[in-house]
Amino acid sequence: METVRRRAGDTTWTFRINHSTQDVVVPATGVELVTGKDVDGELTVPAGGYAVVRSSAGAVGGSAGAAARGERGR
């Protein structure tokens, strides 16, 4: 799972790219922008798929930790 976060003001965009062959459940709160659905707690990113979640600063999966500084993780 590759995660990249970008922040402007109080809004955070979390980009999740699942490079694996299995679905992955990740913590997330906000609006998933690909589907337009609200997310409240967790999100399943399908195998080989991706998701983009817009959230307010401080939300789960929002702006916590190193990823909020734009660092990438897998």
PDB file of N, CA and C in Angstrom, residues 7-69:
ATOM      1  N   ARG A   7      -1.641  18.518   2.023  1.00  0.00           N
ATOM      2  CA  ARG A   7      -2.500  19.345   2.866  1.00  0.00           C
ATOM      3  C   ARG A   7      -2.452  20.789   2.405  1.00  0.00           C
ATOM      4  N   ALA A   8      -3.607  21.437   2.453  1.00  0.00           N
ATOM      5  CA  ALA A   8      -3.726  22.874   2.210  1.00  0.00           C
ATOM      6  C   ALA A   8      -4.714  23.408   3.230  1.00  0.00           C
ATOM      7  N   GLY A   9      -4.240  24.268   4.108  1.00  0.00           N
ATOM      8  CA  GLY A   9      -5.120  24.775   5.161  1.00  0.00           C
ATOM      9  C   GLY A   9      -5.578  23.649   6.056  1.00  0.00           C
ATOM     10  N   ASP A  10      -6.887  23.534   6.234  1.00  0.00           N
ATOM     11  CA  ASP A  10      -7.466  22.490   7.090  1.00  0.00           C
ATOM     12  C   ASP A  10      -7.901  21.249   6.319  1.00  0.00           C
ATOM     13  N   THR A  11      -7.577  21.189   5.042  1.00  0.00           N
ATOM     14  CA  THR A  11      -7.996  20.054   4.214  1.00  0.00           C
ATOM     15  C   THR A  11      -6.807  19.174   3.863  1.00  0.00           C
ATOM     16  N   THR A  12      -7.019  17.866   3.989  1.00  0.00           N
ATOM     17  CA  THR A  12      -5.994  16.881   3.648  1.00  0.00           C
ATOM     18  C   THR A  12      -6.547  15.945   2.585  1.00  0.00           C
ATOM     19  N   TRP A  13      -5.726  15.641   1.587  1.00  0.00           N
ATOM     20  CA  TRP A  13      -6.060  14.653   0.566  1.00  0.00           C
ATOM     21  C   TRP A  13      -5.116  13.478   0.762  1.00  0.00           C
ATOM     22  N   THR A  14      -5.680  12.297   0.964  1.00  0.00           N
ATOM     23  CA  THR A  14      -4.897  11.080   1.161  1.00  0.00           C
ATOM     24  C   THR A  14      -5.076  10.185  -0.058  1.00  0.00           C
ATOM     25  N   PHE A  15      -3.977   9.922  -0.738  1.00  0.00           N
ATOM     26  CA  PHE A  15      -3.968   9.081  -1.930  1.00  0.00           C
ATOM     27  C   PHE A  15      -3.472   7.703  -1.519  1.00  0.00           C
ATOM     28  N   ARG A  16      -4.261   6.671  -1.777  1.00  0.00           N
ATOM     29  CA  ARG A  16      -3.895   5.295  -1.441  1.00  0.00           C
ATOM     30  C   ARG A  16      -3.825   4.489  -2.730  1.00  0.00           C
ATOM     31  N   ILE A  17      -2.691   3.849  -2.963  1.00  0.00           N
ATOM     32  CA  ILE A  17      -2.516   2.995  -4.135  1.00  0.00           C
ATOM     33  C   ILE A  17      -2.140   1.607  -3.640  1.00  0.00           C
ATOM     34  N   ASN A  18      -2.984   0.641  -3.946  1.00  0.00           N
ATOM     35  CA  ASN A  18      -2.773  -0.723  -3.484  1.00  0.00           C
ATOM     36  C   ASN A  18      -2.039  -1.502  -4.575  1.00  0.00           C
ATOM     37  N   HIS A  19      -0.755  -1.726  -4.361  1.00  0.00           N
ATOM     38  CA  HIS A  19       0.064  -2.459  -5.324  1.00  0.00           C
ATOM     39  C   HIS A  19      -0.015  -3.976  -5.128  1.00  0.00           C
ATOM     40  N   SER A  20      -0.753  -4.416  -4.113  1.00  0.00           N
ATOM     41  CA  SER A  20      -0.797  -5.842  -3.810  1.00  0.00           C
ATOM     42  C   SER A  20      -1.894  -6.554  -4.596  1.00  0.00           C
ATOM     43  N   THR A  21      -1.950  -7.854  -4.405  1.00  0.00           N
ATOM     44  CA  THR A  21      -2.962  -8.670  -5.063  1.00  0.00           C
ATOM     45  C   THR A  21      -4.148  -8.966  -4.141  1.00  0.00           C
ATOM     46  N   GLN A  22      -4.177  -8.307  -2.975  1.00  0.00           N
ATOM     47  CA  GLN A  22      -5.266  -8.489  -2.015  1.00  0.00           C
ATOM     48  C   GLN A  22      -5.864  -7.141  -1.645  1.00  0.00           C
ATOM     49  N   ASP A  23      -7.165  -7.119  -1.355  1.00  0.00           N
ATOM     50  CA  ASP A  23      -7.798  -5.907  -0.846  1.00  0.00           C
ATOM     51  C   ASP A  23      -7.150  -5.537   0.482  1.00  0.00           C
ATOM     52  N   VAL A  24      -7.062  -4.230   0.763  1.00  0.00           N
ATOM     53  CA  VAL A  24      -6.473  -3.758   2.012  1.00  0.00           C
ATOM     54  C   VAL A  24      -7.447  -2.785   2.671  1.00  0.00           C
ATOM     55  N   VAL A  25      -7.693  -2.989   3.975  1.00  0.00           N
ATOM     56  CA  VAL A  25      -8.552  -2.097   4.746  1.00  0.00           C
ATOM     57  C   VAL A  25      -7.648  -1.099   5.482  1.00  0.00           C
ATOM     58  N   VAL A  26      -7.949   0.199   5.321  1.00  0.00           N
ATOM     59  CA  VAL A  26      -7.146   1.260   5.936  1.00  0.00           C
ATOM     60  C   VAL A  26      -8.056   2.194   6.721  1.00  0.00           C
ATOM     61  N   PRO A  27      -7.514   2.847   7.763  1.00  0.00           N
ATOM     62  CA  PRO A  27      -8.326   3.831   8.482  1.00  0.00           C
ATOM     63  C   PRO A  27      -8.529   5.067   7.606  1.00  0.00           C
ATOM     64  N   ALA A  28      -9.747   5.590   7.600  1.00  0.00           N
ATOM     65  CA  ALA A  28     -10.043   6.775   6.798  1.00  0.00           C
ATOM     66  C   ALA A  28     -11.351   7.409   7.249  1.00  0.00           C
ATOM     67  N   THR A  29     -11.392   8.727   7.196  1.00  0.00           N
ATOM     68  CA  THR A  29     -12.604   9.484   7.481  1.00  0.00           C
ATOM     69  C   THR A  29     -12.642  10.665   6.531  1.00  0.00           C
ATOM     70  N   GLY A  30     -13.757  10.864   5.867  1.00  0.00           N
ATOM     71  CA  GLY A  30     -13.910  11.985   4.947  1.00  0.00           C
ATOM     72  C   GLY A  30     -14.760  11.582   3.768  1.00  0.00           C
ATOM     73  N   VAL A  31     -14.413  12.097   2.590  1.00  0.00           N
ATOM     74  CA  VAL A  31     -15.132  11.767   1.361  1.00  0.00           C
ATOM     75  C   VAL A  31     -14.156  11.111   0.399  1.00  0.00           C
ATOM     76  N   GLU A  32     -14.505   9.918  -0.069  1.00  0.00           N
ATOM     77  CA  GLU A  32     -13.682   9.231  -1.061  1.00  0.00           C
ATOM     78  C   GLU A  32     -14.046   9.849  -2.410  1.00  0.00           C
ATOM     79  N   LEU A  33     -13.083  10.523  -3.038  1.00  0.00           N
ATOM     80  CA  LEU A  33     -13.377  11.351  -4.199  1.00  0.00           C
ATOM     81  C   LEU A  33     -13.582  10.579  -5.498  1.00  0.00           C
ATOM     82  N   VAL A  34     -13.113   9.349  -5.600  1.00  0.00           N
ATOM     83  CA  VAL A  34     -13.315   8.567  -6.821  1.00  0.00           C
ATOM     84  C   VAL A  34     -14.777   8.131  -6.918  1.00  0.00           C
ATOM     85  N   THR A  35     -15.346   7.718  -5.780  1.00  0.00           N
ATOM     86  CA  THR A  35     -16.731   7.237  -5.764  1.00  0.00           C
ATOM     87  C   THR A  35     -17.717   8.297  -5.282  1.00  0.00           C
ATOM     88  N   GLY A  36     -17.225   9.302  -4.553  1.00  0.00           N
ATOM     89  CA  GLY A  36     -18.097  10.326  -3.981  1.00  0.00           C
ATOM     90  C   GLY A  36     -18.765   9.904  -2.693  1.00  0.00           C
ATOM     91  N   LYS A  37     -18.393   8.740  -2.152  1.00  0.00           N
ATOM     92  CA  LYS A  37     -19.025   8.213  -0.937  1.00  0.00           C
ATOM     93  C   LYS A  37     -18.349   8.745   0.324  1.00  0.00           C
ATOM     94  N   ASP A  38     -19.154   8.936   1.377  1.00  0.00           N
ATOM     95  CA  ASP A  38     -18.615   9.293   2.687  1.00  0.00           C
ATOM     96  C   ASP A  38     -17.914   8.086   3.289  1.00  0.00           C
ATOM     97  N   VAL A  39     -16.829   8.338   4.000  1.00  0.00           N
ATOM     98  CA  VAL A  39     -16.066   7.284   4.668  1.00  0.00           C
ATOM     99  C   VAL A  39     -16.017   7.638   6.149  1.00  0.00           C
ATOM    100  N   ASP A  40     -16.356   6.695   7.010  1.00  0.00           N
ATOM    101  CA  ASP A  40     -16.386   6.973   8.441  1.00  0.00           C
ATOM    102  C   ASP A  40     -15.719   5.848   9.217  1.00  0.00           C
ATOM    103  N   GLY A  41     -14.395   5.864   9.238  1.00  0.00           N
ATOM    104  CA  GLY A  41     -13.674   4.887  10.056  1.00  0.00           C
ATOM    105  C   GLY A  41     -12.702   4.022   9.288  1.00  0.00           C
ATOM    106  N   GLU A  42     -13.179   3.367   8.219  1.00  0.00           N
ATOM    107  CA  GLU A  42     -12.266   2.538   7.441  1.00  0.00           C
ATOM    108  C   GLU A  42     -12.705   2.471   5.985  1.00  0.00           C
ATOM    109  N   LEU A  43     -11.747   2.169   5.139  1.00  0.00           N
ATOM    110  CA  LEU A  43     -11.957   2.121   3.702  1.00  0.00           C
ATOM    111  C   LEU A  43     -11.243   0.896   3.148  1.00  0.00           C
ATOM    112  N   THR A  44     -11.897   0.171   2.272  1.00  0.00           N
ATOM    113  CA  THR A  44     -11.255  -0.961   1.601  1.00  0.00           C
ATOM    114  C   THR A  44     -10.757  -0.492   0.245  1.00  0.00           C
ATOM    115  N   VAL A  45      -9.435  -0.624   0.045  1.00  0.00           N
ATOM    116  CA  VAL A  45      -8.829  -0.298  -1.243  1.00  0.00           C
ATOM    117  C   VAL A  45      -8.628  -1.629  -1.963  1.00  0.00           C
ATOM    118  N   PRO A  46      -9.277  -1.790  -3.115  1.00  0.00           N
ATOM    119  CA  PRO A  46      -9.209  -3.086  -3.794  1.00  0.00           C
ATOM    120  C   PRO A  46      -7.818  -3.417  -4.321  1.00  0.00           C
ATOM    121  N   ALA A  47      -7.560  -4.702  -4.489  1.00  0.00           N
ATOM    122  CA  ALA A  47      -6.291  -5.156  -5.050  1.00  0.00           C
ATOM    123  C   ALA A  47      -6.042  -4.452  -6.375  1.00  0.00           C
ATOM    124  N   GLY A  48      -4.863  -3.855  -6.520  1.00  0.00           N
ATOM    125  CA  GLY A  48      -4.516  -3.155  -7.742  1.00  0.00           C
ATOM    126  C   GLY A  48      -5.251  -1.845  -7.933  1.00  0.00           C
ATOM    127  N   GLY A  49      -5.996  -1.413  -6.931  1.00  0.00           N
ATOM    128  CA  GLY A  49      -6.826  -0.213  -7.039  1.00  0.00           C
ATOM    129  C   GLY A  49      -6.260   0.983  -6.313  1.00  0.00           C
ATOM    130  N   TYR A  50      -7.060   2.024  -6.252  1.00  0.00           N
ATOM    131  CA  TYR A  50      -6.642   3.262  -5.615  1.00  0.00           C
ATOM    132  C   TYR A  50      -7.850   3.970  -5.022  1.00  0.00           C
ATOM    133  N   ALA A  51      -7.573   4.924  -4.138  1.00  0.00           N
ATOM    134  CA  ALA A  51      -8.607   5.758  -3.529  1.00  0.00           C
ATOM    135  C   ALA A  51      -7.997   7.102  -3.184  1.00  0.00           C
ATOM    136  N   VAL A  52      -8.840   8.131  -3.163  1.00  0.00           N
ATOM    137  CA  VAL A  52      -8.421   9.472  -2.741  1.00  0.00           C
ATOM    138  C   VAL A  52      -9.462   9.948  -1.745  1.00  0.00           C
ATOM    139  N   VAL A  53      -9.011  10.253  -0.516  1.00  0.00           N
ATOM    140  CA  VAL A  53      -9.933  10.690   0.528  1.00  0.00           C
ATOM    141  C   VAL A  53      -9.610  12.130   0.915  1.00  0.00           C
ATOM    142  N   ARG A  54     -10.635  12.984   0.855  1.00  0.00           N
ATOM    143  CA  ARG A  54     -10.505  14.368   1.321  1.00  0.00           C
ATOM    144  C   ARG A  54     -11.055  14.427   2.741  1.00  0.00           C
ATOM    145  N   SER A  55     -10.282  14.993   3.658  1.00  0.00           N
ATOM    146  CA  SER A  55     -10.709  15.061   5.049  1.00  0.00           C
ATOM    147  C   SER A  55     -10.251  16.361   5.679  1.00  0.00           C
ATOM    148  N   SER A  56     -10.820  16.640   6.845  1.00  0.00           N
ATOM    149  CA  SER A  56     -10.405  17.796   7.636  1.00  0.00           C
ATOM    150  C   SER A  56      -9.163  17.431   8.424  1.00  0.00           C
ATOM    151  N   ALA A  57      -8.328  18.417   8.734  1.00  0.00           N
ATOM    152  CA  ALA A  57      -7.127  18.174   9.533  1.00  0.00           C
ATOM    153  C   ALA A  57      -7.508  17.498  10.835  1.00  0.00           C
ATOM    154  N   GLY A  58      -6.750  16.464  11.213  1.00  0.00           N
ATOM    155  CA  GLY A  58      -6.992  15.762  12.462  1.00  0.00           C
ATOM    156  C   GLY A  58      -7.919  14.569  12.344  1.00  0.00           C
ATOM    157  N   ALA A  59      -8.539  14.372  11.193  1.00  0.00           N
ATOM    158  CA  ALA A  59      -9.415  13.211  11.010  1.00  0.00           C
ATOM    159  C   ALA A  59      -8.570  11.949  10.888  1.00  0.00           C
ATOM    160  N   VAL A  60      -9.157  10.791  11.184  1.00  0.00           N
ATOM    161  CA  VAL A  60      -8.453   9.523  11.035  1.00  0.00           C
ATOM    162  C   VAL A  60      -8.019   9.377   9.589  1.00  0.00           C
ATOM    163  N   GLY A  61      -6.751   9.058   9.384  1.00  0.00           N
ATOM    164  CA  GLY A  61      -6.256   8.958   8.020  1.00  0.00           C
ATOM    165  C   GLY A  61      -6.036  10.318   7.404  1.00  0.00           C
ATOM    166  N   GLY A  62      -6.171  11.369   8.197  1.00  0.00           N
ATOM    167  CA  GLY A  62      -6.028  12.736   7.721  1.00  0.00           C
ATOM    168  C   GLY A  62      -4.613  13.244   7.799  1.00  0.00           C
ATOM    169  N   SER A  63      -4.295  14.054   8.824  1.00  0.00           N
ATOM    170  CA  SER A  63      -3.012  14.751   8.813  1.00  0.00           C
ATOM    171  C   SER A  63      -2.077  14.345   9.944  1.00  0.00           C
ATOM    172  N   ALA A  64      -2.115  13.121  10.369  1.00  0.00           N
ATOM    173  CA  ALA A  64      -1.252  12.698  11.464  1.00  0.00           C
ATOM    174  C   ALA A  64       0.054  12.109  10.952  1.00  0.00           C
ATOM    175  N   GLY A  65       1.118  12.344  11.692  1.00  0.00           N
ATOM    176  CA  GLY A  65       2.386  11.668  11.439  1.00  0.00           C
ATOM    177  C   GLY A  65       3.158  12.141  10.230  1.00  0.00           C
ATOM    178  N   ALA A  66       4.150  11.331   9.867  1.00  0.00           N
ATOM    179  CA  ALA A  66       5.070  11.675   8.794  1.00  0.00           C
ATOM    180  C   ALA A  66       4.365  11.842   7.463  1.00  0.00           C
ATOM    181  N   ALA A  67       3.319  11.081   7.234  1.00  0.00           N
ATOM    182  CA  ALA A  67       2.637  11.167   5.943  1.00  0.00           C
ATOM    183  C   ALA A  67       2.035  12.541   5.725  1.00  0.00           C
ATOM    184  N   ALA A  68       1.660  13.229   6.798  1.00  0.00           N
ATOM    185  CA  ALA A  68       1.098  14.565   6.660  1.00  0.00           C
ATOM    186  C   ALA A  68       2.129  15.552   6.136  1.00  0.00           C
ATOM    187  N   ARG A  69       3.386  15.206   6.292  1.00  0.00           N
ATOM    188  CA  ARG A  69       4.444  16.080   5.790  1.00  0.00           C
ATOM    189  C   ARG A  69       4.793  15.744   4.345  1.00  0.00           C
TER     190      ARG A  69
END
